[in-house]
Amino acid sequence: MKEVNIATKIYVFENLNALPKDVVKLMEKAAEARKKAYAPYSQFLVGTALLLDNGEVITGSNQENASYPSGLCAERTAIYYAGAQYPNAKVLKMAIIAGSQNKITTAPIPPCGACRQTIAEYEIKQETPIEIYFMGEQGKVVKSNSLQNLLPLVFDKSVL
Ligand code: THU
């Protein structure tokens, strides 16, 4: 038996204004989309914005359901829409902003496991990395240069 250490890398920005201007704009679009979240059960609102290589910006928010598992996260709402509308476009950047309606969320909120698996699928399909930025309602912003950094040991088509 040998121990294997897996290293990953992320970058932490002190606040939104420390980011490049184009990413600030993308995060602002994610914040706008967050206002359209339908989250009556969790009161946890998430917005996301994707920049595609054709210049389009696709936004999404979480959409909940009385049958809880039928709801969908913001990230998957947006990336599935992008895949459905622009199947040949590549996703260059993804901005995510999330927080509770009941308190101020200052911790950066990473995409959930199911969303990471979904983003991985599209990153592998397009053969180029997706830059991912995520934050709470305010405060620090985390950047990952690729979904790979957020999901080591990914399950992908190579094993099928
Ligand atoms: N949610 C997202 O939209 N994205 C994530 O990555 C994590 C969770 C949503 C799902 C649900 O509507 C609410 O946040 C609470 O889990």
Short mmCIF file of C-alpha atoms and ligand atoms in Angstrom, two decimals:
data_model
loop_
_atom_site.label_atom_id
_atom_site.label_comp_id
_atom_site.label_asym_id
_atom_site.label_seq_id
_atom_site.Cartn_x
_atom_site.Cartn_y
_atom_site.Cartn_z
CA MET A 1 0.00 0.00 0.00
CA LYS A 2 1.29 3.46 -0.76
CA GLU A 3 -0.13 6.84 0.04
CA VAL A 4 -0.92 9.06 -2.93
CA ASN A 5 -1.36 12.78 -2.40
CA ILE A 6 -3.48 14.63 -4.91
CA ALA A 7 -2.75 18.31 -5.24
CA THR A 8 -5.18 20.88 -6.57
CA LYS A 9 -4.90 24.61 -7.10
CA ILE A 10 -7.32 27.50 -6.68
CA TYR A 11 -6.87 31.26 -6.44
CA VAL A 12 -8.58 33.45 -3.85
CA PHE A 13 -9.39 37.11 -4.58
CA GLU A 14 -10.16 39.43 -1.65
CA ASN A 15 -13.32 40.74 -3.28
CA LEU A 16 -15.09 41.17 -6.58
CA ASN A 17 -13.18 44.31 -7.53
CA ALA A 18 -9.88 42.44 -7.42
CA LEU A 19 -11.01 40.44 -10.47
CA PRO A 20 -10.46 41.37 -14.13
CA LYS A 21 -13.17 43.70 -15.44
CA ASP A 22 -14.72 41.14 -17.79
CA VAL A 23 -15.14 38.70 -14.91
CA VAL A 24 -16.71 41.42 -12.74
CA LYS A 25 -19.27 41.93 -15.52
CA LEU A 26 -19.92 38.20 -15.77
CA MET A 27 -20.40 37.97 -11.99
CA GLU A 28 -22.80 40.92 -12.15
CA LYS A 29 -24.84 38.98 -14.71
CA ALA A 30 -24.80 35.98 -12.38
CA ALA A 31 -26.05 38.25 -9.57
CA GLU A 32 -28.88 39.48 -11.82
CA ALA A 33 -29.79 35.89 -12.65
CA ARG A 34 -29.74 35.01 -8.94
CA LYS A 35 -32.66 37.39 -8.43
CA LYS A 36 -34.71 35.09 -10.66
CA ALA A 37 -34.03 31.97 -8.57
CA TYR A 38 -37.10 30.01 -7.53
CA ALA A 39 -36.10 28.69 -4.12
CA PRO A 40 -39.14 28.74 -1.82
CA TYR A 41 -37.99 25.61 0.04
CA SER A 42 -34.34 26.30 0.79
CA GLN A 43 -34.37 30.11 0.53
CA PHE A 44 -30.90 29.63 -0.86
CA LEU A 45 -30.53 31.58 -4.08
CA VAL A 46 -27.89 30.79 -6.68
CA GLY A 47 -27.14 32.57 -9.94
CA THR A 48 -24.66 31.74 -12.64
CA ALA A 49 -23.45 33.22 -15.89
CA LEU A 50 -21.50 31.46 -18.62
CA LEU A 51 -19.42 33.21 -21.25
CA LEU A 52 -19.34 31.23 -24.51
CA ASP A 53 -16.72 31.51 -27.22
CA ASN A 54 -19.39 32.87 -29.60
CA GLY A 55 -19.80 35.88 -27.30
CA GLU A 56 -23.13 34.78 -25.84
CA VAL A 57 -23.68 34.99 -22.10
CA ILE A 58 -26.02 32.32 -20.73
CA THR A 59 -27.45 32.78 -17.27
CA GLY A 60 -29.29 30.45 -14.92
CA SER A 61 -30.66 30.22 -11.41
CA ASN A 62 -31.76 27.38 -9.18
CA GLN A 63 -35.30 26.14 -9.74
CA GLU A 64 -36.86 24.16 -6.91
CA ASN A 65 -39.81 21.82 -6.76
CA ALA A 66 -42.22 20.56 -4.09
CA SER A 67 -40.79 17.17 -4.98
CA TYR A 68 -37.33 18.28 -3.86
CA PRO A 69 -35.10 16.12 -6.10
CA SER A 70 -36.94 17.39 -9.17
CA GLY A 71 -35.41 20.83 -8.71
CA LEU A 72 -32.22 21.85 -10.47
CA CYS A 73 -29.16 23.86 -9.49
CA ALA A 74 -28.29 27.14 -11.17
CA GLU A 75 -25.12 25.77 -12.76
CA ARG A 76 -26.85 22.86 -14.45
CA THR A 77 -29.80 25.01 -15.52
CA ALA A 78 -27.34 27.27 -17.36
CA ILE A 79 -24.92 24.73 -18.78
CA TYR A 80 -27.66 22.42 -20.10
CA TYR A 81 -29.33 25.41 -21.71
CA ALA A 82 -26.00 26.40 -23.31
CA GLY A 83 -25.51 22.85 -24.55
CA ALA A 84 -29.03 22.71 -25.94
CA GLN A 85 -28.93 26.10 -27.66
CA TYR A 86 -25.29 26.26 -28.79
CA PRO A 87 -24.05 22.67 -29.01
CA ASN A 88 -20.83 23.66 -30.78
CA ALA A 89 -19.90 26.60 -28.60
CA LYS A 90 -17.26 26.30 -25.91
CA VAL A 91 -17.79 27.59 -22.39
CA LEU A 92 -14.90 29.91 -21.57
CA LYS A 93 -15.85 31.18 -18.11
CA MET A 94 -18.44 30.47 -15.49
CA ALA A 95 -19.36 32.83 -12.62
CA ILE A 96 -21.41 31.60 -9.65
CA ILE A 97 -22.87 33.65 -6.81
CA ALA A 98 -24.90 32.10 -4.01
CA GLY A 99 -26.36 32.89 -0.64
CA SER A 100 -29.20 32.42 1.80
CA GLN A 101 -32.14 34.79 2.04
CA ASN A 102 -31.95 34.43 5.81
CA LYS A 103 -28.38 35.57 6.43
CA ILE A 104 -25.53 37.25 4.65
CA THR A 105 -23.37 34.64 2.97
CA THR A 106 -19.74 35.72 2.82
CA ALA A 107 -18.07 32.35 2.22
CA PRO A 108 -17.45 31.48 -1.44
CA ILE A 109 -19.99 28.81 -2.39
CA PRO A 110 -18.56 26.07 -4.63
CA PRO A 111 -20.73 24.15 -7.10
CA CYS A 112 -22.19 20.96 -5.65
CA GLY A 113 -20.90 17.54 -6.65
CA ALA A 114 -23.60 16.90 -9.24
CA CYS A 115 -22.86 20.25 -10.88
CA ARG A 116 -19.13 19.53 -10.89
CA GLN A 117 -19.80 16.23 -12.63
CA THR A 118 -21.94 18.03 -15.21
CA ILE A 119 -19.42 20.80 -15.81
CA ALA A 120 -16.74 18.10 -16.16
CA GLU A 121 -18.72 16.49 -18.96
CA TYR A 122 -18.80 19.70 -20.99
CA GLU A 123 -15.18 20.57 -20.27
CA ILE A 124 -14.10 17.14 -21.50
CA LYS A 125 -16.42 17.40 -24.52
CA GLN A 126 -15.04 20.78 -25.60
CA GLU A 127 -11.41 19.80 -24.87
CA THR A 128 -10.58 23.18 -23.33
CA PRO A 129 -10.70 24.24 -19.69
CA ILE A 130 -13.53 26.27 -18.20
CA GLU A 131 -12.50 29.05 -15.81
CA ILE A 132 -14.76 28.93 -12.78
CA TYR A 133 -15.31 31.77 -10.32
CA PHE A 134 -17.52 31.43 -7.26
CA MET A 135 -18.48 33.62 -4.33
CA GLY A 136 -21.05 34.22 -1.62
CA GLU A 137 -23.30 37.24 -1.76
CA GLN A 138 -20.24 39.28 -0.86
CA GLY A 139 -16.62 38.75 0.14
CA LYS A 140 -13.87 36.60 -1.30
CA VAL A 141 -14.02 35.11 -4.77
CA VAL A 142 -12.43 31.77 -5.63
CA LYS A 143 -11.11 31.08 -9.11
CA SER A 144 -10.29 27.69 -10.56
CA ASN A 145 -8.56 27.49 -13.94
CA SER A 146 -10.40 24.31 -14.79
CA LEU A 147 -13.13 22.07 -13.44
CA GLN A 148 -10.38 19.46 -13.00
CA ASN A 149 -9.16 21.31 -9.93
CA LEU A 150 -12.57 20.98 -8.30
CA LEU A 151 -13.12 17.31 -9.12
CA PRO A 152 -10.02 15.17 -8.86
CA LEU A 153 -10.56 11.50 -9.79
CA VAL A 154 -13.34 12.40 -12.20
CA PHE A 155 -15.57 9.68 -13.61
CA ASP A 156 -15.63 10.19 -17.36
CA LYS A 157 -16.33 8.52 -20.69
CA SER A 158 -12.83 7.02 -20.89
CA VAL A 159 -13.90 4.18 -18.60
CA LEU A 160 -17.09 3.25 -20.48
N1 THU B 1 -27.81 24.89 -5.43
C1 THU B 1 -27.37 25.37 -6.61
O1 THU B 1 -28.11 26.01 -7.35
N2 THU B 1 -26.09 25.12 -6.95
C2 THU B 1 -25.21 24.42 -6.20
O2 THU B 1 -24.12 24.12 -6.66
C3 THU B 1 -25.57 24.03 -4.84
C4 THU B 1 -27.00 24.12 -4.50
C5 THU B 1 -29.22 25.10 -5.07
C6 THU B 1 -30.04 23.83 -5.06
C7 THU B 1 -31.14 24.21 -4.10
O3 THU B 1 -32.16 24.90 -4.82
C8 THU B 1 -30.49 25.17 -3.14
O4 THU B 1 -29.30 25.64 -3.78
C9 THU B 1 -30.15 24.58 -1.80
O5 THU B 1 -29.41 23.41 -1.94
#
